[in-house]
PDB file of C-alpha atoms in Angstrom:
ATOM      1  CA  MET A   1      -0.021   0.062  -0.064  1.00  0.00           C
ATOM      2  CA  LYS A   2       1.127   3.446  -0.825  1.00  0.00           C
ATOM      3  CA  VAL A   3      -0.053   6.886   0.675  1.00  0.00           C
ATOM      4  CA  ALA A   4       0.732  10.341  -0.906  1.00  0.00           C
ATOM      5  CA  LEU A   5       1.847  12.644   1.796  1.00  0.00           C
ATOM      6  CA  ALA A   6       1.165  16.069   0.371  1.00  0.00           C
ATOM      7  CA  GLY A   7       3.012  18.648   2.470  1.00  0.00           C
ATOM      8  CA  THR A   8       6.204  20.561   2.846  1.00  0.00           C
ATOM      9  CA  GLU A   9       6.526  21.061   6.703  1.00  0.00           C
ATOM     10  CA  SER A  10       8.283  18.668   8.903  1.00  0.00           C
ATOM     11  CA  LEU A  11       6.847  15.365   8.022  1.00  0.00           C
ATOM     12  CA  THR A  12       8.904  12.880  10.189  1.00  0.00           C
ATOM     13  CA  ASN A  13       6.158  11.889  12.459  1.00  0.00           C
ATOM     14  CA  TYR A  14       3.623  11.312   9.717  1.00  0.00           C
ATOM     15  CA  ILE A  15       6.127   9.063   7.834  1.00  0.00           C
ATOM     16  CA  ALA A  16       6.921   7.091  11.037  1.00  0.00           C
ATOM     17  CA  ALA A  17       3.204   6.448  11.743  1.00  0.00           C
ATOM     18  CA  LEU A  18       2.552   5.345   8.229  1.00  0.00           C
ATOM     19  CA  LYS A  19       5.646   3.172   8.051  1.00  0.00           C
ATOM     20  CA  ALA A  20       4.666   1.543  11.367  1.00  0.00           C
ATOM     21  CA  ASN A  21       1.669   0.243   9.466  1.00  0.00           C
ATOM     22  CA  ASP A  22       3.729  -1.068   6.654  1.00  0.00           C
ATOM     23  CA  ILE A  23       2.542   1.761   4.374  1.00  0.00           C
ATOM     24  CA  GLU A  24       4.875   3.107   1.743  1.00  0.00           C
ATOM     25  CA  VAL A  25       5.004   6.982   1.785  1.00  0.00           C
ATOM     26  CA  ILE A  26       5.299   8.909  -1.388  1.00  0.00           C
ATOM     27  CA  ASN A  27       6.002  12.653  -0.483  1.00  0.00           C
ATOM     28  CA  THR A  28       4.531  14.531  -3.385  1.00  0.00           C
ATOM     29  CA  LEU A  29       2.240  17.348  -4.463  1.00  0.00           C
ATOM     30  CA  ASP A  30       2.185  16.098  -8.048  1.00  0.00           C
ATOM     31  CA  ILE A  31      -1.417  15.016  -8.934  1.00  0.00           C
ATOM     32  CA  ASP A  32      -0.358  12.060 -11.281  1.00  0.00           C
ATOM     33  CA  LYS A  33       2.187  10.699  -8.772  1.00  0.00           C
ATOM     34  CA  ALA A  34      -0.269  11.083  -6.000  1.00  0.00           C
ATOM     35  CA  LEU A  35      -3.096   9.240  -7.812  1.00  0.00           C
ATOM     36  CA  LYS A  36      -0.906   6.172  -8.245  1.00  0.00           C
ATOM     37  CA  CYS A  37      -1.180   5.767  -4.473  1.00  0.00           C
ATOM     38  CA  ASP A  38      -3.986   4.159  -2.439  1.00  0.00           C
ATOM     39  CA  GLY A  39      -4.724   7.242  -0.235  1.00  0.00           C
ATOM     40  CA  LEU A  40      -3.790  10.718   0.633  1.00  0.00           C
ATOM     41  CA  LEU A  41      -2.579  12.261   3.847  1.00  0.00           C
ATOM     42  CA  LEU A  42      -2.958  15.943   4.144  1.00  0.00           C
ATOM     43  CA  PRO A  43      -0.664  16.973   7.116  1.00  0.00           C
ATOM     44  CA  GLY A  44      -0.577  20.034   9.448  1.00  0.00           C
ATOM     45  CA  GLY A  45       1.075  23.252   8.548  1.00  0.00           C
ATOM     46  CA  GLY A  46       0.239  27.083   8.268  1.00  0.00           C
ATOM     47  CA  ASP A  47      -2.877  28.992   7.750  1.00  0.00           C
ATOM     48  CA  ILE A  48      -4.881  28.549   4.487  1.00  0.00           C
ATOM     49  CA  ASP A  49      -5.537  31.728   2.489  1.00  0.00           C
ATOM     50  CA  PRO A  50      -8.917  33.019   3.555  1.00  0.00           C
ATOM     51  CA  LYS A  51      -9.831  33.880   0.003  1.00  0.00           C
ATOM     52  CA  TYR A  52     -10.709  30.209  -0.316  1.00  0.00           C
ATOM     53  CA  TYR A  53     -13.622  30.747   1.934  1.00  0.00           C
ATOM     54  CA  GLY A  54     -14.487  34.286   0.744  1.00  0.00           C
ATOM     55  CA  GLU A  55     -12.903  36.272   3.475  1.00  0.00           C
ATOM     56  CA  ASP A  56     -10.063  38.860   3.680  1.00  0.00           C
ATOM     57  CA  MET A  57      -7.107  38.383   6.111  1.00  0.00           C
ATOM     58  CA  ALA A  58      -8.439  38.870   9.655  1.00  0.00           C
ATOM     59  CA  GLY A  59      -6.195  36.990  12.023  1.00  0.00           C
ATOM     60  CA  SER A  60      -4.628  34.460   9.696  1.00  0.00           C
ATOM     61  CA  ASP A  61      -0.872  34.070   9.411  1.00  0.00           C
ATOM     62  CA  LYS A  62       0.654  34.818   5.962  1.00  0.00           C
ATOM     63  CA  PRO A  63      -0.436  31.984   3.779  1.00  0.00           C
ATOM     64  CA  ASP A  64       1.709  29.916   1.356  1.00  0.00           C
ATOM     65  CA  ARG A  65      -0.506  30.290  -1.734  1.00  0.00           C
ATOM     66  CA  GLU A  66       1.475  27.928  -3.811  1.00  0.00           C
ATOM     67  CA  LEU A  67       0.951  25.134  -1.243  1.00  0.00           C
ATOM     68  CA  ASP A  68      -2.658  26.004  -0.853  1.00  0.00           C
ATOM     69  CA  LYS A  69      -3.279  25.516  -4.533  1.00  0.00           C
ATOM     70  CA  ALA A  70      -1.201  22.398  -4.798  1.00  0.00           C
ATOM     71  CA  GLN A  71      -2.884  20.724  -1.879  1.00  0.00           C
ATOM     72  CA  TRP A  72      -6.397  21.827  -3.045  1.00  0.00           C
ATOM     73  CA  ASP A  73      -5.778  20.316  -6.475  1.00  0.00           C
ATOM     74  CA  VAL A  74      -4.551  16.999  -5.025  1.00  0.00           C
ATOM     75  CA  LEU A  75      -7.405  16.784  -2.623  1.00  0.00           C
ATOM     76  CA  ASP A  76      -9.805  17.471  -5.450  1.00  0.00           C
ATOM     77  CA  ALA A  77      -8.364  14.599  -7.519  1.00  0.00           C
ATOM     78  CA  PHE A  78      -8.684  12.126  -4.502  1.00  0.00           C
ATOM     79  CA  VAL A  79     -12.254  13.338  -3.834  1.00  0.00           C
ATOM     80  CA  LYS A  80     -13.218  12.758  -7.473  1.00  0.00           C
ATOM     81  CA  ALA A  81     -11.418   9.262  -7.422  1.00  0.00           C
ATOM     82  CA  LYS A  82     -13.212   8.437  -4.031  1.00  0.00           C
ATOM     83  CA  LYS A  83      -9.934   7.406  -2.648  1.00  0.00           C
ATOM     84  CA  PRO A  84      -9.294   7.524   1.251  1.00  0.00           C
ATOM     85  CA  VAL A  85      -8.146  10.728   2.575  1.00  0.00           C
ATOM     86  CA  LEU A  86      -6.776  11.463   6.115  1.00  0.00           C
ATOM     87  CA  GLY A  87      -6.517  15.162   7.029  1.00  0.00           C
ATOM     88  CA  ILE A  88      -4.631  16.368  10.101  1.00  0.00           C
ATOM     89  CA  CYS A  89      -4.773  19.889  11.661  1.00  0.00           C
ATOM     90  CA  ARG A  90      -4.373  22.127   8.517  1.00  0.00           C
ATOM     91  CA  GLY A  91      -5.326  19.002   6.523  1.00  0.00           C
ATOM     92  CA  MET A  92      -8.744  18.893   8.310  1.00  0.00           C
ATOM     93  CA  GLN A  93      -9.264  22.647   7.772  1.00  0.00           C
ATOM     94  CA  LEU A  94      -8.456  22.401   4.141  1.00  0.00           C
ATOM     95  CA  ILE A  95     -11.003  19.493   3.701  1.00  0.00           C
ATOM     96  CA  ASN A  96     -13.718  21.695   5.455  1.00  0.00           C
ATOM     97  CA  VAL A  97     -12.910  24.659   3.172  1.00  0.00           C
ATOM     98  CA  TYR A  98     -12.886  22.444   0.054  1.00  0.00           C
ATOM     99  CA  PHE A  99     -16.461  21.327   0.725  1.00  0.00           C
ATOM    100  CA  GLY A 100     -17.673  24.925   1.145  1.00  0.00           C
ATOM    101  CA  GLY A 101     -16.995  25.441   4.804  1.00  0.00           C
ATOM    102  CA  SER A 102     -15.161  28.393   6.435  1.00  0.00           C
ATOM    103  CA  LEU A 103     -12.808  28.905   9.312  1.00  0.00           C
ATOM    104  CA  TYR A 104     -12.400  31.033  12.439  1.00  0.00           C
ATOM    105  CA  GLN A 105      -9.151  32.825  11.511  1.00  0.00           C
ATOM    106  CA  ASP A 106      -8.044  33.261  15.149  1.00  0.00           C
ATOM    107  CA  LEU A 107      -9.950  31.501  17.906  1.00  0.00           C
ATOM    108  CA  LYS A 108     -11.043  33.508  20.874  1.00  0.00           C
ATOM    109  CA  THR A 109     -10.009  30.467  22.941  1.00  0.00           C
ATOM    110  CA  LYS A 110      -6.742  29.889  21.066  1.00  0.00           C
ATOM    111  CA  GLU A 111      -4.784  29.691  24.398  1.00  0.00           C
ATOM    112  CA  THR A 112      -6.525  26.398  24.966  1.00  0.00           C
ATOM    113  CA  HIS A 113      -5.533  25.008  21.570  1.00  0.00           C
ATOM    114  CA  SER A 114      -2.159  26.589  20.601  1.00  0.00           C
ATOM    115  CA  ARG A 115       1.318  25.372  21.426  1.00  0.00           C
ATOM    116  CA  LYS A 116       3.098  26.824  24.343  1.00  0.00           C
ATOM    117  CA  ASN A 117       6.901  27.239  24.307  1.00  0.00           C
ATOM    118  CA  GLY A 118       7.054  24.898  21.318  1.00  0.00           C
ATOM    119  CA  VAL A 119       5.073  22.148  23.126  1.00  0.00           C
ATOM    120  CA  ASP A 120       1.617  20.864  22.248  1.00  0.00           C
ATOM    121  CA  SER A 121      -1.255  21.780  24.664  1.00  0.00           C
ATOM    122  CA  VAL A 122      -3.513  19.031  25.944  1.00  0.00           C
ATOM    123  CA  HIS A 123      -7.264  19.327  26.434  1.00  0.00           C
ATOM    124  CA  SER A 124     -10.384  17.191  26.533  1.00  0.00           C
ATOM    125  CA  VAL A 125     -12.676  16.401  23.737  1.00  0.00           C
ATOM    126  CA  LYS A 126     -16.156  14.743  23.714  1.00  0.00           C
ATOM    127  CA  SER A 127     -18.030  12.808  21.159  1.00  0.00           C
ATOM    128  CA  ILE A 128     -21.232  14.465  19.780  1.00  0.00           C
ATOM    129  CA  VAL A 129     -22.454  11.750  17.411  1.00  0.00           C
ATOM    130  CA  LYS A 130     -23.149   8.451  19.007  1.00  0.00           C
ATOM    131  CA  GLY A 131     -21.112   5.397  17.747  1.00  0.00           C
ATOM    132  CA  ASN A 132     -18.718   7.374  15.500  1.00  0.00           C
ATOM    133  CA  LEU A 133     -15.221   6.164  14.772  1.00  0.00           C
ATOM    134  CA  PHE A 134     -13.472   8.084  17.624  1.00  0.00           C
ATOM    135  CA  GLU A 135     -16.001   7.228  20.164  1.00  0.00           C
ATOM    136  CA  ASN A 136     -15.594   3.545  19.185  1.00  0.00           C
ATOM    137  CA  LEU A 137     -11.755   3.774  19.551  1.00  0.00           C
ATOM    138  CA  TYR A 138     -11.649   5.989  22.754  1.00  0.00           C
ATOM    139  CA  GLY A 139     -14.996   6.363  24.347  1.00  0.00           C
ATOM    140  CA  ARG A 140     -17.242   9.378  24.799  1.00  0.00           C
ATOM    141  CA  GLY A 141     -14.679  11.783  26.298  1.00  0.00           C
ATOM    142  CA  PHE A 142     -10.850  11.652  26.145  1.00  0.00           C
ATOM    143  CA  TYR A 143      -7.753  13.798  25.988  1.00  0.00           C
ATOM    144  CA  VAL A 144      -5.864  14.877  22.865  1.00  0.00           C
ATOM    145  CA  ASN A 145      -2.931  17.074  21.988  1.00  0.00           C
ATOM    146  CA  SER A 146      -3.453  20.463  20.338  1.00  0.00           C
ATOM    147  CA  ALA A 147      -1.375  22.856  18.237  1.00  0.00           C
ATOM    148  CA  HIS A 148      -3.611  25.345  16.281  1.00  0.00           C
ATOM    149  CA  HIS A 149      -5.164  28.850  16.455  1.00  0.00           C
ATOM    150  CA  GLN A 150      -7.820  28.354  13.840  1.00  0.00           C
ATOM    151  CA  GLY A 151     -10.862  26.201  13.666  1.00  0.00           C
ATOM    152  CA  VAL A 152     -13.942  25.043  11.764  1.00  0.00           C
ATOM    153  CA  LYS A 153     -16.648  27.720  11.498  1.00  0.00           C
ATOM    154  CA  LYS A 154     -19.147  26.920   8.952  1.00  0.00           C
ATOM    155  CA  LEU A 155     -19.226  23.102   8.252  1.00  0.00           C
ATOM    156  CA  GLY A 156     -18.587  22.004   4.782  1.00  0.00           C
ATOM    157  CA  GLU A 157     -21.278  20.191   2.724  1.00  0.00           C
ATOM    158  CA  GLY A 158     -21.344  16.397   3.421  1.00  0.00           C
ATOM    159  CA  LEU A 159     -19.169  16.644   6.472  1.00  0.00           C
ATOM    160  CA  VAL A 160     -20.118  15.716   9.961  1.00  0.00           C
ATOM    161  CA  SER A 161     -18.423  17.132  13.124  1.00  0.00           C
ATOM    162  CA  VAL A 162     -18.115  14.284  15.495  1.00  0.00           C
ATOM    163  CA  LEU A 163     -15.946  15.590  18.331  1.00  0.00           C
ATOM    164  CA  GLU A 164     -15.778  18.907  20.098  1.00  0.00           C
ATOM    165  CA  ALA A 165     -13.558  20.424  22.686  1.00  0.00           C
ATOM    166  CA  GLU A 166     -15.212  21.956  25.743  1.00  0.00           C
ATOM    167  CA  ASP A 167     -15.343  25.367  24.129  1.00  0.00           C
ATOM    168  CA  GLY A 168     -17.294  23.952  21.129  1.00  0.00           C
ATOM    169  CA  VAL A 169     -14.251  23.823  18.709  1.00  0.00           C
ATOM    170  CA  CYS A 170     -14.595  21.064  16.210  1.00  0.00           C
ATOM    171  CA  GLU A 171     -11.939  18.384  16.856  1.00  0.00           C
ATOM    172  CA  ALA A 172     -12.781  15.766  14.146  1.00  0.00           C
ATOM    173  CA  LEU A 173     -14.783  15.405  10.866  1.00  0.00           C
ATOM    174  CA  LEU A 174     -16.066  12.461   8.855  1.00  0.00           C
ATOM    175  CA  HIS A 175     -17.750  12.714   5.393  1.00  0.00           C
ATOM    176  CA  LYS A 176     -21.115  11.224   5.127  1.00  0.00           C
ATOM    177  CA  ASP A 177     -20.471   9.376   1.845  1.00  0.00           C
ATOM    178  CA  LEU A 178     -16.687   9.542   1.001  1.00  0.00           C
ATOM    179  CA  PRO A 179     -13.813   7.794   2.778  1.00  0.00           C
ATOM    180  CA  ILE A 180     -12.694  10.993   4.378  1.00  0.00           C
ATOM    181  CA  THR A 181     -11.378  11.197   8.023  1.00  0.00           C
ATOM    182  CA  ALA A 182     -10.003  14.328   9.708  1.00  0.00           C
ATOM    183  CA  THR A 183      -8.701  15.392  12.980  1.00  0.00           C
ATOM    184  CA  GLN A 184      -7.824  18.898  14.327  1.00  0.00           C
ATOM    185  CA  PHE A 185      -5.448  17.179  16.790  1.00  0.00           C
ATOM    186  CA  HIS A 186      -2.124  15.424  15.718  1.00  0.00           C
ATOM    187  CA  PRO A 187      -2.477  11.572  16.179  1.00  0.00           C
ATOM    188  CA  GLU A 188       1.027  11.167  14.675  1.00  0.00           C
ATOM    189  CA  ARG A 189       2.393  12.909  17.806  1.00  0.00           C
ATOM    190  CA  MET A 190       0.384  10.567  20.091  1.00  0.00           C
ATOM    191  CA  SER A 191       1.469   7.427  18.429  1.00  0.00           C
ATOM    192  CA  TYR A 192       4.242   4.703  18.422  1.00  0.00           C
ATOM    193  CA  LYS A 193       7.477   6.282  19.608  1.00  0.00           C
ATOM    194  CA  GLN A 194       5.697   9.654  20.079  1.00  0.00           C
ATOM    195  CA  ARG A 195       3.130   8.152  22.378  1.00  0.00           C
ATOM    196  CA  ARG A 196       2.400  10.082  25.563  1.00  0.00           C
ATOM    197  CA  ASP A 197       0.780   9.400  28.822  1.00  0.00           C
ATOM    198  CA  ASP A 198      -1.579  12.394  29.012  1.00  0.00           C
ATOM    199  CA  THR A 199      -3.536  11.621  25.841  1.00  0.00           C
ATOM    200  CA  VAL A 200      -5.030   8.561  24.202  1.00  0.00           C
ATOM    201  CA  ALA A 201      -2.873   6.700  21.798  1.00  0.00           C
ATOM    202  CA  GLY A 202      -3.215   7.809  18.189  1.00  0.00           C
ATOM    203  CA  GLU A 203      -2.366   4.405  16.588  1.00  0.00           C
ATOM    204  CA  GLY A 204      -6.029   3.451  16.182  1.00  0.00           C
ATOM    205  CA  ILE A 205      -6.550   6.260  13.702  1.00  0.00           C
ATOM    206  CA  PHE A 206      -3.776   5.159  11.451  1.00  0.00           C
ATOM    207  CA  GLU A 207      -4.939   1.526  11.675  1.00  0.00           C
ATOM    208  CA  TYR A 208      -8.363   2.658  10.596  1.00  0.00           C
ATOM    209  CA  PHE A 209      -6.915   4.511   7.642  1.00  0.00           C
ATOM    210  CA  LYS A 210      -4.869   1.374   6.672  1.00  0.00           C
ATOM    211  CA  ALA A 211      -8.076  -0.590   6.799  1.00  0.00           C
ATOM    212  CA  LEU A 212      -9.743   1.881   4.375  1.00  0.00           C
ATOM    213  CA  LEU A 213      -6.730   1.654   2.093  1.00  0.00           C
ATOM    214  CA  LYS A 214      -7.034  -2.039   1.930  1.00  0.00           C
ATOM    215  CA  GLN A 215     -10.727  -1.870   1.265  1.00  0.00           C
ATOM    216  CA  LEU A 216     -10.861   1.097  -1.187  1.00  0.00           C
ATOM    217  CA  GLY A 217      -7.423   2.139  -2.265  1.00  0.00           C
TER     218      GLY A 217
END
């Protein structure tokens, strides 16, 4: 199995989590190369240009417009091919915007969610849809890491918010019809050699993604 990892930031932990599941990683933003893979992972990173959801800059950090366009196009290709997609942090936000959603450009409660002195924050989340993937993995309430200052505002068409933080910020999305899974938190920094004792283990999310790849990739 192969996964296209479409990013330019530090990708070490994503690669390690995928390889721990015997998944070959192809780091590419090229659509043709990506589509030869069984699935797509959209990793974390900087802020998306708010023009993609019809807003001016109002709290977003300076976007990488070239990366925005490249990731958008790769996501579009995988959606049309109905291949599995896993979005993490920025990746989840991009998925939401792609389906017509919008973002809070700078959360009022960002102190709860952003990194502090280069270290992930930790906070609780709760399941808001009975029997969803994450509830089945971890229960109705659990702790995750956090490293973001933006969040889902308007929900994209076809997406379901299934986890929320205590302040109501969306922490995970699933698509109603497509094999798309997305988290605001970073399971790759809660898994395998990066596992921590103050959050749940992130392995289950990558194992679920692997199962989707086997079934649909």
